[in-house]
XYZ file of N, CA and C in Angstrom:
378
model
N 206.683 132.959 114.181
C 208.484 132.105 114.811
C 207.875 131.458 116.467
N 209.064 130.461 116.566
C 208.545 129.361 117.233
C 209.646 130.324 118.398
N 209.110 130.022 119.700
C 209.482 130.703 120.961
C 210.146 129.631 121.646
N 210.782 128.901 121.708
C 211.631 128.042 122.211
C 211.703 128.215 123.940
N 212.254 129.393 124.126
C 212.122 129.256 125.879
C 210.602 129.470 126.499
N 209.615 130.124 125.563
C 207.928 129.122 126.004
C 207.641 127.664 126.019
N 208.147 127.457 124.848
C 207.838 126.101 124.599
C 208.694 125.201 125.600
N 209.681 125.546 126.430
C 210.664 124.931 127.138
C 209.857 124.861 128.435
N 209.429 126.233 129.125
C 208.935 126.374 130.236
C 207.333 125.626 130.098
N 206.939 125.483 129.071
C 205.937 124.117 128.380
C 205.838 123.269 129.175
N 206.153 122.725 128.731
C 206.810 121.664 128.645
C 207.941 121.395 129.775
N 208.688 121.815 130.721
C 209.167 122.077 131.643
C 208.461 120.768 133.053
N 209.417 119.758 133.549
C 208.743 118.552 134.430
C 207.768 117.899 133.640
N 207.375 117.500 132.908
C 206.684 116.790 131.788
C 207.611 116.166 131.000
N 209.040 116.112 130.315
C 209.555 115.990 130.434
C 211.193 115.402 130.821
N 211.999 113.602 130.654
C 212.989 113.439 130.522
C 214.438 114.614 130.093
N 214.955 114.928 130.866
C 216.572 115.624 130.067
C 217.330 114.468 129.315
N 217.247 114.208 128.636
C 218.444 113.043 127.733
C 220.180 113.701 127.645
N 220.658 113.107 127.847
C 221.784 113.363 127.545
C 222.445 113.423 126.589
N 223.698 114.217 126.337
C 224.320 114.657 124.606
C 225.638 113.798 125.117
N 225.598 112.756 124.146
C 226.801 111.858 124.808
C 227.598 112.593 122.643
N 229.070 112.797 123.339
C 230.714 113.048 122.662
C 231.139 112.257 121.618
N 230.683 112.188 120.569
C 231.690 110.810 119.749
C 232.668 111.262 118.925
N 233.163 112.262 119.718
C 234.373 113.062 118.432
C 234.053 114.575 118.413
N 235.473 115.424 117.765
C 235.654 116.311 118.422
C 234.656 117.291 117.714
N 233.510 116.655 116.723
C 232.125 118.022 116.034
C 231.236 116.753 115.967
N 230.895 115.704 116.788
C 230.088 115.019 116.712
C 229.914 113.912 117.830
N 227.844 114.805 117.932
C 227.492 114.989 119.081
C 226.128 113.798 119.356
N 225.823 113.215 120.446
C 224.327 112.474 119.909
C 223.430 112.971 120.970
N 222.374 113.395 120.763
C 221.925 113.763 121.674
C 220.297 112.606 121.850
N 220.168 111.800 123.109
C 219.836 110.755 123.517
C 218.388 110.180 123.582
N 217.717 111.227 122.441
C 215.672 110.848 122.388
C 215.664 109.502 122.538
N 216.558 108.634 122.135
C 215.879 107.411 122.665
C 214.775 107.901 123.865
N 215.200 107.862 125.327
C 215.281 108.279 126.094
C 214.024 108.867 127.039
N 213.572 109.440 126.020
C 212.289 109.631 126.204
C 211.120 109.831 126.467
N 210.306 109.718 127.250
C 208.741 109.508 127.329
C 208.232 109.473 125.159
N 208.569 107.698 125.272
C 207.798 107.296 124.202
C 208.994 106.705 123.465
N 210.354 107.291 124.091
C 210.900 106.576 122.730
C 211.518 107.808 121.865
N 211.180 108.867 121.611
C 211.659 109.206 120.275
C 211.215 111.221 120.489
N 211.660 112.244 120.310
C 211.799 114.317 120.554
C 210.513 113.917 120.420
N 209.172 113.369 119.809
C 207.900 113.293 119.637
C 207.517 113.986 120.657
N 207.768 113.244 121.537
C 207.416 113.384 123.246
C 207.267 115.282 123.039
N 208.274 115.795 122.796
C 208.951 117.179 123.839
C 206.977 117.445 122.431
N 206.963 117.854 121.640
C 206.674 118.019 120.400
C 204.423 117.821 120.708
N 204.697 116.955 120.957
C 203.330 116.511 121.202
C 202.744 117.787 122.986
N 203.710 117.827 123.786
C 203.392 117.747 124.880
C 203.422 119.289 124.595
N 204.191 120.044 123.634
C 204.844 121.007 123.747
C 202.828 121.799 123.070
N 202.410 121.297 121.732
C 202.006 121.291 120.750
C 200.742 121.637 121.846
N 200.655 120.239 122.826
C 198.843 120.176 123.211
C 198.570 121.816 124.585
N 199.457 121.892 125.578
C 199.647 123.021 126.533
C 199.571 124.190 125.687
N 199.716 123.871 124.464
C 200.731 125.596 123.652
C 198.658 126.250 123.238
N 197.802 125.349 123.412
C 196.617 125.523 122.810
C 195.577 126.154 124.565
N 194.319 126.927 122.760
C 193.746 128.566 124.291
C 193.459 127.153 125.635
N 193.071 125.963 125.176
C 192.842 125.444 126.893
C 192.277 123.764 126.092
N 192.511 122.891 127.471
C 192.925 121.505 127.226
C 192.009 121.467 127.204
N 192.171 119.785 125.431
C 191.427 119.511 125.626
C 190.479 118.103 125.988
N 189.068 118.903 126.764
C 188.737 118.138 127.944
C 187.652 115.563 126.693
N 188.036 116.239 125.885
C 187.114 115.065 124.789
C 188.412 114.698 125.183
N 189.775 115.119 124.847
C 191.089 114.618 124.178
C 191.205 114.512 123.286
N 192.713 113.854 123.113
C 193.590 113.532 122.111
C 193.266 112.911 120.425
N 192.968 113.147 119.546
C 192.588 112.776 118.562
C 194.011 112.428 117.723
N 195.119 111.862 117.599
C 196.563 111.339 116.321
C 196.640 110.877 115.498
N 196.837 110.467 114.297
C 196.690 109.729 113.426
C 198.644 109.047 113.304
N 199.001 108.258 113.005
C 200.452 107.742 113.182
C 200.889 106.439 112.367
N 201.748 106.415 112.053
C 202.334 105.233 112.297
C 203.031 104.910 113.330
N 203.401 105.451 114.373
C 203.659 105.387 115.063
C 203.917 105.923 116.439
N 205.504 106.280 116.610
C 206.067 107.038 117.312
C 204.853 108.738 118.056
N 204.596 108.823 117.186
C 203.585 110.806 117.975
C 202.158 110.021 118.085
N 202.039 108.602 117.545
C 200.728 108.126 118.336
C 201.268 107.778 120.109
N 202.717 107.541 120.164
C 202.908 107.145 121.168
C 202.985 108.125 122.298
N 203.908 108.977 121.442
C 204.218 110.357 121.899
C 201.813 110.810 122.188
N 201.264 110.845 121.787
C 200.112 111.451 122.116
C 199.834 110.614 123.155
N 199.856 109.437 122.981
C 199.063 108.383 125.007
C 200.208 109.542 125.924
N 200.827 109.439 125.293
C 202.127 110.017 126.680
C 201.187 111.222 126.960
N 201.216 112.219 126.317
C 200.743 113.258 126.479
C 200.042 113.770 127.084
N 198.605 112.497 127.177
C 197.494 112.526 127.045
C 197.260 112.102 128.468
N 197.909 111.041 128.524
C 198.441 110.638 130.088
C 199.001 112.056 130.696
N 199.625 112.172 130.243
C 200.071 113.438 131.343
C 199.215 114.576 131.629
N 198.535 114.090 130.669
C 197.977 116.068 131.133
C 195.974 115.306 131.994
N 196.014 114.127 131.801
C 195.085 113.550 131.797
C 193.925 113.483 131.362
N 193.745 113.545 130.064
C 192.769 112.896 128.854
C 192.510 111.940 128.064
N 191.599 112.038 127.293
C 191.892 110.115 126.813
C 192.383 111.337 125.182
N 193.170 109.712 124.970
C 194.173 109.479 123.635
C 193.292 108.233 122.553
N 192.887 108.495 121.564
C 192.298 107.737 120.183
C 193.338 107.746 119.174
N 193.885 107.351 119.161
C 195.431 106.976 117.764
C 194.667 106.347 117.492
N 194.573 107.050 115.499
C 194.248 106.034 114.017
C 196.292 105.212 113.776
N 195.827 104.101 113.930
C 197.343 103.869 112.897
C 196.136 102.453 111.954
N 197.765 102.537 110.840
C 196.968 101.346 110.436
C 197.160 99.647 110.870
N 197.329 99.166 110.276
C 196.336 97.390 110.024
C 198.128 97.084 109.982
N 199.416 97.844 109.617
C 200.287 97.279 109.453
C 201.357 97.505 110.427
N 200.311 98.406 111.060
C 201.766 98.562 112.448
C 202.019 97.087 112.847
N 203.332 97.807 113.552
C 203.781 96.668 114.141
C 202.781 96.468 116.214
N 202.559 95.449 115.788
C 202.290 94.656 117.143
C 202.292 94.868 118.613
N 204.095 95.510 118.624
C 204.894 95.805 119.615
C 203.716 97.725 119.861
N 203.921 98.589 119.256
C 203.671 99.223 119.236
C 201.748 99.626 119.344
N 201.137 99.067 118.563
C 199.919 99.176 119.660
C 199.846 98.447 120.620
N 200.402 97.532 121.133
C 200.296 97.194 122.796
C 200.744 98.082 123.252
N 201.989 99.189 123.661
C 202.923 100.119 124.213
C 201.507 101.598 123.761
N 200.246 101.374 123.307
C 199.700 102.798 122.489
C 198.597 102.662 123.818
N 198.132 100.761 124.042
C 197.200 100.235 124.299
C 197.690 100.742 126.067
N 199.322 100.094 126.511
C 199.302 99.901 127.902
C 198.830 102.115 128.743
N 199.854 102.298 127.610
C 199.638 103.859 127.496
C 198.177 104.099 127.559
N 197.040 103.645 127.556
C 195.621 104.392 127.595
C 195.300 104.513 126.645
N 195.679 104.740 125.344
C 195.384 105.259 124.430
C 193.563 103.819 123.394
N 193.227 104.460 123.467
C 192.525 103.831 122.448
C 192.743 103.462 121.073
N 192.891 102.552 120.178
C 193.262 102.937 119.159
C 192.853 101.791 118.321
N 192.615 102.527 117.154
C 191.457 102.630 115.986
C 192.836 101.935 114.608
N 193.379 100.986 114.178
C 193.155 100.468 113.173
C 192.463 100.752 112.030
N 193.488 101.637 111.082
C 192.432 101.970 109.844
C 192.876 101.902 108.582
N 193.057 100.890 107.990
C 193.750 100.980 105.895
C 195.283 100.703 106.133
N 195.767 100.400 105.917
C 197.127 99.884 105.720
C 198.108 100.295 105.555
N 198.269 102.023 104.978
C 198.900 102.592 104.863
C 198.623 104.295 106.040
N 199.584 104.764 106.184
C 199.454 106.021 107.222
C 198.485 106.539 106.489
N 197.773 107.384 105.587
C 197.596 107.708 104.573
C 196.242 107.638 105.069
N 195.913 106.554 105.106
C 194.142 106.303 105.052
C 193.556 106.110 106.328
N 194.423 106.309 107.835
C 194.826 106.177 108.884
C 194.421 107.789 109.333
N 195.526 108.698 108.647
C 195.326 110.184 109.433
C 193.628 110.795 108.630
N 193.232 109.806 107.132
C 192.184 110.388 106.546
C 190.293 109.631 107.442
N 191.230 108.452 108.190
C 190.149 107.915 109.318
C 190.010 108.862 110.345
N 191.338 109.941 110.963
C 190.954 110.074 111.985
C 190.414 111.890 111.966
N 190.389 112.406 110.496
C 189.643 112.968 110.232
C 188.049 113.288 109.905
N 188.501 112.041 109.529
C 186.645 112.126 109.871
C 186.254 111.718 110.669
N 186.889 110.797 111.880
C 186.397 111.038 113.620
C 186.476 111.861 113.844
N 186.950 112.794 113.865
C 188.028 114.609 114.345
C 186.351 115.114 114.283
N 185.887 115.250 113.357
C 184.646 116.414 112.334
C 183.453 115.350 112.523
N 183.643 114.748 113.543
C 181.698 114.135 113.754
C 181.625 114.660 115.711
């Protein structure tokens, strides 16, 4: 079972508190696009890394079509470890540029996510 309180404690001070807007009596929007890297994935990535038994000094390897890779790069930068992000060659140039600006080493492999993921698995096992 996921311990939400433990996860909140781990990521406290490392993420943005994003607003919730009410758009109707029972309609709410959590503005996670204002989060670091532009999605909720930053929360999960930081929690996953910080929940590990130790911080990976060698860095983080991730495969992504975009937002998860950005979250990995933000998390790695915040924790002071390298990030290597595998993305398909079809990834939007704007995502590649953001990854580079965040300090990630970008590896473009294959035409689709599954091929980038396979390349990341090979790299992980090296």
